[in-house]
Tab-separated table of N, CA and C in Angstrom:
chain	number	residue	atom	x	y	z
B	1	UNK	N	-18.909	8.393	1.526
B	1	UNK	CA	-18.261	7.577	0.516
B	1	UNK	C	-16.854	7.206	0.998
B	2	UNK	N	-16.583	6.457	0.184
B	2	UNK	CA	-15.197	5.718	1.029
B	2	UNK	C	-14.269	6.819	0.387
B	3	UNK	N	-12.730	6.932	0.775
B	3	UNK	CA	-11.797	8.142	0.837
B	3	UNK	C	-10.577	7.186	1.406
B	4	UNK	N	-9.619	7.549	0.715
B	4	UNK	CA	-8.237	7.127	1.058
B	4	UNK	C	-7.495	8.058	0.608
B	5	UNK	N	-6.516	8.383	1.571
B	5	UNK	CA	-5.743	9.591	1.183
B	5	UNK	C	-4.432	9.066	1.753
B	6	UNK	N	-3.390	9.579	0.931
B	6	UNK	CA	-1.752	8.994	1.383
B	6	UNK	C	-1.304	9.661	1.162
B	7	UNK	N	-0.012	9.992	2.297
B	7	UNK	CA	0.776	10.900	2.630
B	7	UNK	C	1.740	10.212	2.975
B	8	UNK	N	2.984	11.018	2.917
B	8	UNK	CA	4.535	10.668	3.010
B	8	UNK	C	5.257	10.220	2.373
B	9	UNK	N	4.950	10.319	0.847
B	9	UNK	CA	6.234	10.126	-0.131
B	9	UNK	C	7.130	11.564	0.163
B	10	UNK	N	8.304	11.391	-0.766
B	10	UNK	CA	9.533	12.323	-1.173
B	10	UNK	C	10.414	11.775	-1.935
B	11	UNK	N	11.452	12.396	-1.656
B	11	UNK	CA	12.641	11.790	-2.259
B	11	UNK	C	13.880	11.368	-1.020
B	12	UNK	N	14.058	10.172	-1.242
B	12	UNK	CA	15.088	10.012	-0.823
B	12	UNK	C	16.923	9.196	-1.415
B	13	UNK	N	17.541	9.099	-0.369
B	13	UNK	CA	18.469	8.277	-1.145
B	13	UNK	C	18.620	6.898	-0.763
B	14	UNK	N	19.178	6.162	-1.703
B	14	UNK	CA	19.133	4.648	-1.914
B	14	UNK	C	20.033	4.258	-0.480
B	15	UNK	N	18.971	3.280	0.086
B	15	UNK	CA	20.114	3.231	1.487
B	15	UNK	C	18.749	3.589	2.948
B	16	UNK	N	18.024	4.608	2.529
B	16	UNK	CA	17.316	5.368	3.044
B	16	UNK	C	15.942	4.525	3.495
B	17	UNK	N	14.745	5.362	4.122
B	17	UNK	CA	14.100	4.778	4.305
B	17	UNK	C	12.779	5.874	4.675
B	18	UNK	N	11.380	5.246	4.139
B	18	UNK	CA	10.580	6.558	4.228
B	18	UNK	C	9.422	5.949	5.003
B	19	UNK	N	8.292	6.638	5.233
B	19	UNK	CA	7.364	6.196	5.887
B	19	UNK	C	6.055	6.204	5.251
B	20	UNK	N	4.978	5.423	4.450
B	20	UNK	CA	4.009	6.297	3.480
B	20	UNK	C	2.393	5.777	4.817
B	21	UNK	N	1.549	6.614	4.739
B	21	UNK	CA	0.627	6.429	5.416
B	21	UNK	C	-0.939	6.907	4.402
B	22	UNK	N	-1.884	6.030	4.782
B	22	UNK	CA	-3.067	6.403	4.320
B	22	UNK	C	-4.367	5.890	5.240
B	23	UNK	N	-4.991	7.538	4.874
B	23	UNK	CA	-6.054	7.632	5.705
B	23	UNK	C	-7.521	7.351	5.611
B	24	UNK	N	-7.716	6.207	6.011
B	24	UNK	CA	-9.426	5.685	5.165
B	24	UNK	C	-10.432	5.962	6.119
B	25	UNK	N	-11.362	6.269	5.487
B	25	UNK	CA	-13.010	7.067	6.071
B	25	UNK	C	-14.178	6.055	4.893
B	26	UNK	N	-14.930	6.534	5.638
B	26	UNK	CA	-16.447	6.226	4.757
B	26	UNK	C	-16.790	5.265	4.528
B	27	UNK	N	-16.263	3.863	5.437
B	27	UNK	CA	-17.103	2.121	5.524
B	27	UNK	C	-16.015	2.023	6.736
B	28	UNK	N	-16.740	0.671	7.180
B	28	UNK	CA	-15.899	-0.032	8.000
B	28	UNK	C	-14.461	-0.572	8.011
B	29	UNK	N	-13.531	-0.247	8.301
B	29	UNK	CA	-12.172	-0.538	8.242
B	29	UNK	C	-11.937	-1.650	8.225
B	30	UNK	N	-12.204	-2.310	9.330
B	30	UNK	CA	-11.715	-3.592	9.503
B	30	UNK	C	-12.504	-4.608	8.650
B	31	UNK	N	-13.252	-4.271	7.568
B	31	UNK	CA	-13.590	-5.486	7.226
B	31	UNK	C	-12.923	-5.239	5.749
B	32	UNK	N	-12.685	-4.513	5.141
B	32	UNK	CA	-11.934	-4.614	3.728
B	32	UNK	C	-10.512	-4.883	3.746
B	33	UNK	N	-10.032	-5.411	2.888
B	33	UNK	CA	-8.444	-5.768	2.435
B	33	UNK	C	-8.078	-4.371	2.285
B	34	UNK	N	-6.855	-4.076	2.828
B	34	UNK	CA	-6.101	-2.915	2.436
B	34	UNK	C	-4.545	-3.543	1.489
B	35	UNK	N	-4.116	-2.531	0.600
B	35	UNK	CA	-3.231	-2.766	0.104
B	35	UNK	C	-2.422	-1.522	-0.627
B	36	UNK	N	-1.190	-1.518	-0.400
B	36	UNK	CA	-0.167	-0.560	-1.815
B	36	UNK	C	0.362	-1.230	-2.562
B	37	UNK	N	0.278	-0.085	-3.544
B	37	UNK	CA	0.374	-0.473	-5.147
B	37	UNK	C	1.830	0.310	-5.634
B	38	UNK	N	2.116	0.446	-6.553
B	38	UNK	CA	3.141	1.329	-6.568
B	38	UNK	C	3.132	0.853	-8.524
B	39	UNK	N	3.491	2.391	-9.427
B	39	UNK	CA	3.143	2.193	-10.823
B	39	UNK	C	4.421	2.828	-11.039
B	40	UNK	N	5.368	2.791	-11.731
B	40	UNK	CA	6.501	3.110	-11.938
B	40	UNK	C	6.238	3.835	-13.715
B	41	UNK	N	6.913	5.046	-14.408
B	41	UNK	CA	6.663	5.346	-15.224
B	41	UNK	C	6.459	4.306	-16.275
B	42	UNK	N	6.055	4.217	-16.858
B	42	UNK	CA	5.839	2.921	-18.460
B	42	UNK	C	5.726	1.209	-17.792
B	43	UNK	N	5.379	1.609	-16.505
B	43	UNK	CA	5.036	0.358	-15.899
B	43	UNK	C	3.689	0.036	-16.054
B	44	UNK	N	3.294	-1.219	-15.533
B	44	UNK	CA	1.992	-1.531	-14.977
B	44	UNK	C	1.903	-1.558	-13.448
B	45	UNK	N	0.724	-1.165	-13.025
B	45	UNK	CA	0.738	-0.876	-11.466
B	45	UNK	C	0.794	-2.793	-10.975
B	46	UNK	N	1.739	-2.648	-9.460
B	46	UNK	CA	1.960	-3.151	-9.385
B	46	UNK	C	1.937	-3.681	-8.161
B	47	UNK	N	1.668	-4.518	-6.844
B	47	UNK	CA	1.342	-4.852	-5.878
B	47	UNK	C	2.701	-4.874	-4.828
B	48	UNK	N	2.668	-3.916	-3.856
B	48	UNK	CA	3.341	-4.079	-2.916
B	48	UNK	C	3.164	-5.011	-1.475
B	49	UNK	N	2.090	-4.758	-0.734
B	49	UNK	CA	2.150	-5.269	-0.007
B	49	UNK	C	0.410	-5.336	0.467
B	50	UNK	N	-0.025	-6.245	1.269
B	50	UNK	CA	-1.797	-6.384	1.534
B	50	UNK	C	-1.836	-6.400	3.003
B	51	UNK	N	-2.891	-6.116	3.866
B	51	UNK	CA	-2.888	-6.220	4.926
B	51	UNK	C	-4.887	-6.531	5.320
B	52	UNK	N	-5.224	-7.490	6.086
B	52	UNK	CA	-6.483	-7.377	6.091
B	52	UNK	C	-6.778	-7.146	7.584
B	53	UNK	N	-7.421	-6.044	7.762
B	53	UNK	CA	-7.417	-5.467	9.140
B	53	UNK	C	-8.009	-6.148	10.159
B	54	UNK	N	-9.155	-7.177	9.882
B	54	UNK	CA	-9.190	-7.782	10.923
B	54	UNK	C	-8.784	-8.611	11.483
B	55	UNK	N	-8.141	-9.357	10.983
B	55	UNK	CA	-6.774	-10.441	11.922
B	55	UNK	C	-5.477	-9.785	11.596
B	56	UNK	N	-4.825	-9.020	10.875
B	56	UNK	CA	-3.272	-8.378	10.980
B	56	UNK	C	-2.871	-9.431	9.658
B	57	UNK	N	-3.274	-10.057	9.279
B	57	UNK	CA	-2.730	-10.595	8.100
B	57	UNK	C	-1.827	-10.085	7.345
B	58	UNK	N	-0.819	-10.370	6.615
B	58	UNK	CA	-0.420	-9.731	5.866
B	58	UNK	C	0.704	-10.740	4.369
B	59	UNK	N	0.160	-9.768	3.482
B	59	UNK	CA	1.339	-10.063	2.242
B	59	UNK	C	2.260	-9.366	1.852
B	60	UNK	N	3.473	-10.069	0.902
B	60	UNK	CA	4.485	-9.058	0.537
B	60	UNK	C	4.364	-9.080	-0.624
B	61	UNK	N	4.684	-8.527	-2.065
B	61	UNK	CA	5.606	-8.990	-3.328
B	61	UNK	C	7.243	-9.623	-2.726
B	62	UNK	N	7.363	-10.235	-3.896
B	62	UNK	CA	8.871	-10.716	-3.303
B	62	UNK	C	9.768	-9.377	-3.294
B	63	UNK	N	9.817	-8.294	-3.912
B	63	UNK	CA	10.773	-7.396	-4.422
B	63	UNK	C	10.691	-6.811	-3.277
B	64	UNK	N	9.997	-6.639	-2.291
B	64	UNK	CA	9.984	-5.733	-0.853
B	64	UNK	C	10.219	-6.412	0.181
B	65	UNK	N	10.433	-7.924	0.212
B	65	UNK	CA	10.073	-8.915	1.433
B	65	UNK	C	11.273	-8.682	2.038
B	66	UNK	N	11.479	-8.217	3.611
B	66	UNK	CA	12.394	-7.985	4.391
B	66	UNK	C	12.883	-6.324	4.203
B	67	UNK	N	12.186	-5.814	3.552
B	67	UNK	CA	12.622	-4.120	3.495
B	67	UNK	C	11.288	-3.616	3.397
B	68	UNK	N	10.076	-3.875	3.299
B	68	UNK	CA	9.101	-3.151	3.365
B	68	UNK	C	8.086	-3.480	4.607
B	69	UNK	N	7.608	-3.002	5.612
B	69	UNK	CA	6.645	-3.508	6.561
B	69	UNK	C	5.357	-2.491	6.358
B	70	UNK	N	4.312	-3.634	5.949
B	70	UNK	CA	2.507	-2.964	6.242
B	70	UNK	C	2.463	-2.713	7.890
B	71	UNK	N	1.323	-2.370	8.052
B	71	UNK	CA	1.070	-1.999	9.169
B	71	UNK	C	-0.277	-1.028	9.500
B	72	UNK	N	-1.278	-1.136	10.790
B	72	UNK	CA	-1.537	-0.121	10.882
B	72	UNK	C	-2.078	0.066	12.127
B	73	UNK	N	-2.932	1.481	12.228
B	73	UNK	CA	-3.807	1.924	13.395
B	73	UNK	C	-4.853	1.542	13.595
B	74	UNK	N	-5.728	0.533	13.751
B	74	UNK	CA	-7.450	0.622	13.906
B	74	UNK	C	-7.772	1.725	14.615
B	75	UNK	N	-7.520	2.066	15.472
B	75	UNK	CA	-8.268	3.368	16.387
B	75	UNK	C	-8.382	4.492	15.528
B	76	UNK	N	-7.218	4.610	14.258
B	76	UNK	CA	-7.208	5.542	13.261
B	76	UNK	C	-7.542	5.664	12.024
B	77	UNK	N	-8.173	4.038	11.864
B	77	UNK	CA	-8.923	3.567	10.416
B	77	UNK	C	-6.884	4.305	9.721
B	78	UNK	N	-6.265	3.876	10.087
B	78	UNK	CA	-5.004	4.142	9.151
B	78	UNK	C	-4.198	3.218	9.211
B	79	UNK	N	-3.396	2.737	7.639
B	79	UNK	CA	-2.348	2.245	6.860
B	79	UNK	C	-1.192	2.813	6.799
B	80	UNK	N	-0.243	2.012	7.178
B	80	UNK	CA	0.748	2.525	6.654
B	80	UNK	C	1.984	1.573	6.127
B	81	UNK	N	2.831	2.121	5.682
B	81	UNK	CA	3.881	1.097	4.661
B	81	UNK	C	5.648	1.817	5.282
B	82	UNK	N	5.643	0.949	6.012
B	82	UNK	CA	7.522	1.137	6.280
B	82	UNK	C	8.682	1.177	5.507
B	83	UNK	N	9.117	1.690	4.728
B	83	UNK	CA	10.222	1.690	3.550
B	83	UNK	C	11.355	1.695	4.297
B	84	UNK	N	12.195	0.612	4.478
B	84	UNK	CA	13.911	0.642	4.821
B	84	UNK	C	15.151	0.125	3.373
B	85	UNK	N	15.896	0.308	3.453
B	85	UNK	CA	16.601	0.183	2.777
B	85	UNK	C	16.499	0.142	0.928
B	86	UNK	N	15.724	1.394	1.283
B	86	UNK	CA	15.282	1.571	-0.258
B	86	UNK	C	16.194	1.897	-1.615
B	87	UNK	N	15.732	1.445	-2.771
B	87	UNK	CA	16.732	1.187	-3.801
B	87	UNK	C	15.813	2.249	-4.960
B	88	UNK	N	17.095	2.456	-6.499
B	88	UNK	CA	16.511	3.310	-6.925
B	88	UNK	C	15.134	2.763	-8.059
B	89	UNK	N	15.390	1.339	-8.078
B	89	UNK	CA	13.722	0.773	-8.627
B	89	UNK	C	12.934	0.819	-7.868
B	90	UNK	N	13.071	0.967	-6.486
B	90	UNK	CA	11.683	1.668	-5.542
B	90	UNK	C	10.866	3.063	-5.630
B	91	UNK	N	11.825	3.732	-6.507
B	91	UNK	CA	11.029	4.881	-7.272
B	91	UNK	C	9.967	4.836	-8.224
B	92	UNK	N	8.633	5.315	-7.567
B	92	UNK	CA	7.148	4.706	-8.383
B	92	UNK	C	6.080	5.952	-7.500
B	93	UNK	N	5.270	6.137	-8.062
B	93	UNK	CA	3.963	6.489	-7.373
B	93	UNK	C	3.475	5.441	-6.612
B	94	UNK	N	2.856	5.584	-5.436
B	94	UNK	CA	2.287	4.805	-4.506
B	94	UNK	C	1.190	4.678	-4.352
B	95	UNK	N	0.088	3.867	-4.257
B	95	UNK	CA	-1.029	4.038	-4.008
B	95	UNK	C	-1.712	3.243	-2.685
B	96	UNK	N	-2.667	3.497	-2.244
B	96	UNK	CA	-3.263	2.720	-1.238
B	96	UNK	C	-4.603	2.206	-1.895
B	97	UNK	N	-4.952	1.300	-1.674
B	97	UNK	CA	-6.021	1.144	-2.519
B	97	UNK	C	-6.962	0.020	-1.321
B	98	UNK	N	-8.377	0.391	-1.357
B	98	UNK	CA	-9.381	-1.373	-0.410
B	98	UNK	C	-10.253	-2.069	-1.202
B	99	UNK	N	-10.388	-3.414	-0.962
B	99	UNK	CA	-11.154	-3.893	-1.578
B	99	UNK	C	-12.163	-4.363	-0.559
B	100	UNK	N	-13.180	-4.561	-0.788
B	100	UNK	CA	-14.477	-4.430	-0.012
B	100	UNK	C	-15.197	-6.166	-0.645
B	101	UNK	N	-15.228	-6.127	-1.616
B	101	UNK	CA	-15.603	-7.414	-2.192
B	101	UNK	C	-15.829	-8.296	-0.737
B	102	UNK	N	-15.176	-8.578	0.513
B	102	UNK	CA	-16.043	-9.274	1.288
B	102	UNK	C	-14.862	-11.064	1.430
B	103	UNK	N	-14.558	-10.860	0.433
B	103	UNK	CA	-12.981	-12.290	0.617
B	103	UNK	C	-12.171	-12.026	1.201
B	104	UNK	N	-11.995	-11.167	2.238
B	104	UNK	CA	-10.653	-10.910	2.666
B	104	UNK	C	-9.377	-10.210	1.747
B	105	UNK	N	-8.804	-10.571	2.153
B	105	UNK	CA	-7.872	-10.690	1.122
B	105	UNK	C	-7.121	-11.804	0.077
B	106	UNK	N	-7.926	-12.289	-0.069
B	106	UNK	CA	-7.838	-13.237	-1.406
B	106	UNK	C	-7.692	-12.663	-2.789
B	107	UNK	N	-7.196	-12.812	-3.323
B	107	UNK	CA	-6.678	-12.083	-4.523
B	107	UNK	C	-5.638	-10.611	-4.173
B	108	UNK	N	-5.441	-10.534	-3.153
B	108	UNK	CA	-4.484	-9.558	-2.635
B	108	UNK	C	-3.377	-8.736	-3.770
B	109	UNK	N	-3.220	-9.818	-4.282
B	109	UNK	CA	-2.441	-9.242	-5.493
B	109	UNK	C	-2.572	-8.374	-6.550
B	110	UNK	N	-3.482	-8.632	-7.014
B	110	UNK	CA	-4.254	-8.004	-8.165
B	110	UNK	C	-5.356	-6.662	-7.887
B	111	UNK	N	-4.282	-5.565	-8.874
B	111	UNK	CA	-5.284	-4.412	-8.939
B	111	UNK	C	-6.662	-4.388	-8.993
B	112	UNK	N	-7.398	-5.095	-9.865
B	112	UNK	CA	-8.442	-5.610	-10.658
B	112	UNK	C	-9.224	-6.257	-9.299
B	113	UNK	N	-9.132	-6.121	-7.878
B	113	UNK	CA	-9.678	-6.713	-7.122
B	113	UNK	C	-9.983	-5.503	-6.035
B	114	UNK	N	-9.379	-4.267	-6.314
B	114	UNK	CA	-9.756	-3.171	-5.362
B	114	UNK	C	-10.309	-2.205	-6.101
B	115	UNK	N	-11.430	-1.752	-5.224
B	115	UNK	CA	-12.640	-0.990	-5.726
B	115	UNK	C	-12.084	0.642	-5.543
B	116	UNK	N	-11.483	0.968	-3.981
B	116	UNK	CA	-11.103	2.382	-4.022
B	116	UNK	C	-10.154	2.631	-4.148
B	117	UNK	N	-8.969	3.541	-4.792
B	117	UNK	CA	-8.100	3.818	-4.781
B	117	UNK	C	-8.184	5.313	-3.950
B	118	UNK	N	-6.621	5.946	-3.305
B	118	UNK	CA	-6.162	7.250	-3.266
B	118	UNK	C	-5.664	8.026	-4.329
B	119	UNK	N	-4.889	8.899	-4.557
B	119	UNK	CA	-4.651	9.613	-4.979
B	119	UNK	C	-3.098	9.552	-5.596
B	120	UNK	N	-2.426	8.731	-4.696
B	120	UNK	CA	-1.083	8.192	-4.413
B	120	UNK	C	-0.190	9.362	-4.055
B	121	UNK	N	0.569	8.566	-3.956
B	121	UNK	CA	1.781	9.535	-3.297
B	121	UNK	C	3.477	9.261	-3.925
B	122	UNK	N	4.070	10.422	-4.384
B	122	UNK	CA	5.314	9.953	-5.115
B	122	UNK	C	6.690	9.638	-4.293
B	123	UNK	N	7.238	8.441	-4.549
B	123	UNK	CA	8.244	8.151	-3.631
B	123	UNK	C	9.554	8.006	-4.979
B	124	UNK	N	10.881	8.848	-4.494
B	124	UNK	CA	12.061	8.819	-5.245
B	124	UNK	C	13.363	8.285	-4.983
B	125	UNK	N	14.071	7.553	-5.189
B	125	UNK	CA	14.994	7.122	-4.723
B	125	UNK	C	16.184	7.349	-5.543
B	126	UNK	N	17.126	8.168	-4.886
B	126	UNK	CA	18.375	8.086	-5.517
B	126	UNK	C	19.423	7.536	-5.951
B	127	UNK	N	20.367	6.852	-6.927
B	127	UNK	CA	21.387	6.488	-6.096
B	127	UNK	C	22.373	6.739	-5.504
């Protein structure tokens, strides 16, 4: 079965910069949309960034564009999300989430378009 697991939240301070990674098993990598999410308390979850593994594609939200970089390993079926110059509204649970649906990443944005989620991972920012 498919499995995504993410690692490397904490806390850091505003200014700072973290590294979050997730580890997918159980279908083919390169053919689903990968993406993080990030749900902030009394928020709605919310779209960080998309990546579709087989051409390197990639999306931002505007709120991360130039401080957040997707990225990943194929050899490692792994994701990961670059955090630089992080602020204290970047404090949220994180999630990794794929969508398999078979469009690429079309609809990249929207929760409501990925089938697996992880577990997430909590990222804190001070000021």
């Amino acid at each position: 079965q498919v499995q995504l697991v993410e690692s490397g939240g904490g806390s850091e301070q505003a200014g700072g910069s973290l590294r979050l990674s997730c580890a997918a098993s159980g279908y083919t990598y390169s053919t689903y949309c990968m993406g993080w999410f990030r749900q902030a308390p009394g928020k709605e979850r919310e779209v960080v960034a998309a990546l579709y593994p087989a051409s390197g594609s990639t999306n931002y939200a505007d709120s991360v564009k130039g401080r957040f970089t997707i990225s990943q390993d194929n050899a490692k079926n792994t994701l990961y999300l670059q955090m630089n110059s992080l602020k204290p509204e970047d404090t949220a649970m994180y999630y990794c989430a794929a969508d398999g649906r078979g469009f690429g990443c079309l609809g990249w944005f929207s929760p409501a378009n990925y089938e697996y989620w992880g577990q997430g991972t909590q990222v804190t920012v001070s000021s």
